[in-house]
C-alpha atoms as one frame of an Amber mdcrd trajectory, in Angstrom:
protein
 -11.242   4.909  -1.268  -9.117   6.534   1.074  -8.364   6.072   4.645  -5.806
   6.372   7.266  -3.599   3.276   8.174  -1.160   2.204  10.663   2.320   1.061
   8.673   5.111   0.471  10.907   3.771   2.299  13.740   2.909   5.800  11.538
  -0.525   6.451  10.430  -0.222   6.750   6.766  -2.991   8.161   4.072  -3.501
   4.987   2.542  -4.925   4.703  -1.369  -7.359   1.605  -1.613  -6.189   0.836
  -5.216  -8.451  -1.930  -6.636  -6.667  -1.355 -10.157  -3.118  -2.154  -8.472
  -1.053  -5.171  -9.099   1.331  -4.037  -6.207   1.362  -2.417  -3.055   3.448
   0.714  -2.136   4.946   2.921   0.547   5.995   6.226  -0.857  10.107   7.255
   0.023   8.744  10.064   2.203   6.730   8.303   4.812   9.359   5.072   4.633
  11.480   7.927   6.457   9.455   9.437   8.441   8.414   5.839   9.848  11.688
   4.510   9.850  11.126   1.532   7.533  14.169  -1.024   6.948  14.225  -0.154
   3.287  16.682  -2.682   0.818  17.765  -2.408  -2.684  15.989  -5.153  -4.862
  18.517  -7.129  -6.463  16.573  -6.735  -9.862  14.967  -3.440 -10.879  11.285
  -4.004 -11.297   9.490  -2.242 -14.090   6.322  -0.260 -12.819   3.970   0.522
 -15.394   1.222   2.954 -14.674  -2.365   3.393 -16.658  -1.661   5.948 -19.287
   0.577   5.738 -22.495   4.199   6.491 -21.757   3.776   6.425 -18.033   6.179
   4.356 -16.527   8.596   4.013 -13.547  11.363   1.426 -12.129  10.754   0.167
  -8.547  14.390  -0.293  -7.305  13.405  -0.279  -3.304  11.078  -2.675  -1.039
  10.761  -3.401   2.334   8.515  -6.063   5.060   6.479  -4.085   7.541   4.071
  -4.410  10.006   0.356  -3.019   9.345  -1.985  -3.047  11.914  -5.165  -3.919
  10.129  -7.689  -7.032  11.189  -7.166 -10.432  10.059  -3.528  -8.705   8.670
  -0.823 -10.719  10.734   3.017 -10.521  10.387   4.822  -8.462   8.225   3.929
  -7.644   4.841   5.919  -6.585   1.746   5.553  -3.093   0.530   7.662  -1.706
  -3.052   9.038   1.757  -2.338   8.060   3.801  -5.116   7.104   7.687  -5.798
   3.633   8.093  -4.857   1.697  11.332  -6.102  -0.463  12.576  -2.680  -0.142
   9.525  -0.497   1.468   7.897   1.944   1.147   4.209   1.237  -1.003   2.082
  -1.832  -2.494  -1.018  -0.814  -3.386  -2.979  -4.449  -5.315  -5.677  -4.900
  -3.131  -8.668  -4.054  -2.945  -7.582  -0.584  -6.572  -7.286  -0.719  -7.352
 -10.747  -1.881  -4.895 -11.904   0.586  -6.761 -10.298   3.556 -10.000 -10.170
   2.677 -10.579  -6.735   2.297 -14.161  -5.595   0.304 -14.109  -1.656  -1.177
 -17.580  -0.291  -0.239 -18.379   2.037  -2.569 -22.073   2.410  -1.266 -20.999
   3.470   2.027 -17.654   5.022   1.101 -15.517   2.683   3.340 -13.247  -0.199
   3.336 -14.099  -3.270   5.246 -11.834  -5.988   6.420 -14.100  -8.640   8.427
 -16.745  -6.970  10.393 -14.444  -4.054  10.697 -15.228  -0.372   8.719 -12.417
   2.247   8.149 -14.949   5.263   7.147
């Protein structure tokens, strides 16, 4: 599912990724929005669903989302991203309650619906 979501003040096309282990802002829209982005001290490896795909994830950064129930800032990787702005993965998810509704094509977080 895909929606629109405010990251660090910038509405970003946002990727509900339910087959994520991490959650991503592409280098693009960490510009555009101004993000405090910081070297990881350790590369990490980023390893994608098809044989031979893989990436390093060598940038992160903590910023505020303005979702419900979502409080504080949260931690992002900085990583190419093929069409969108940000990737929210399924940690965050658990984390925040957040249920993919496929039925109604819409994510829900609480009682709220992002169509």
């Amino acid at each position: 599912l895909v929606t629109y979501v405010d990251v660090g003040g910038c509405q970003g096309l946002t990727l509900w990724d339910s087959g994520s282990n991490t959650s991503a802002i592409s280098p693009g829209f960490s510009n555009v929005a101004k993000l405090d982005v910081r070297r990881l001290k350790e590369p990490v490896p980023l390893y994608l669903g098809t044989v031979g795909s893989r990436s390093v994830i060598n940038f992160g950064t903590m910023v505020d989302v303005s979702l419900p129930r979502v409080s504080g800032k949260q931690y992002f990787d900085i990583t190419n991203l093929d069409r969108y702005d940000v990737l929210i993965g399924t940690p965050f998810m658990l984390k925040h309650g957040v249920i993919l509704d496929f039925e109604n094509q819409c994510v829900r977080i609480g009682n709220t619906l992002y169509p």
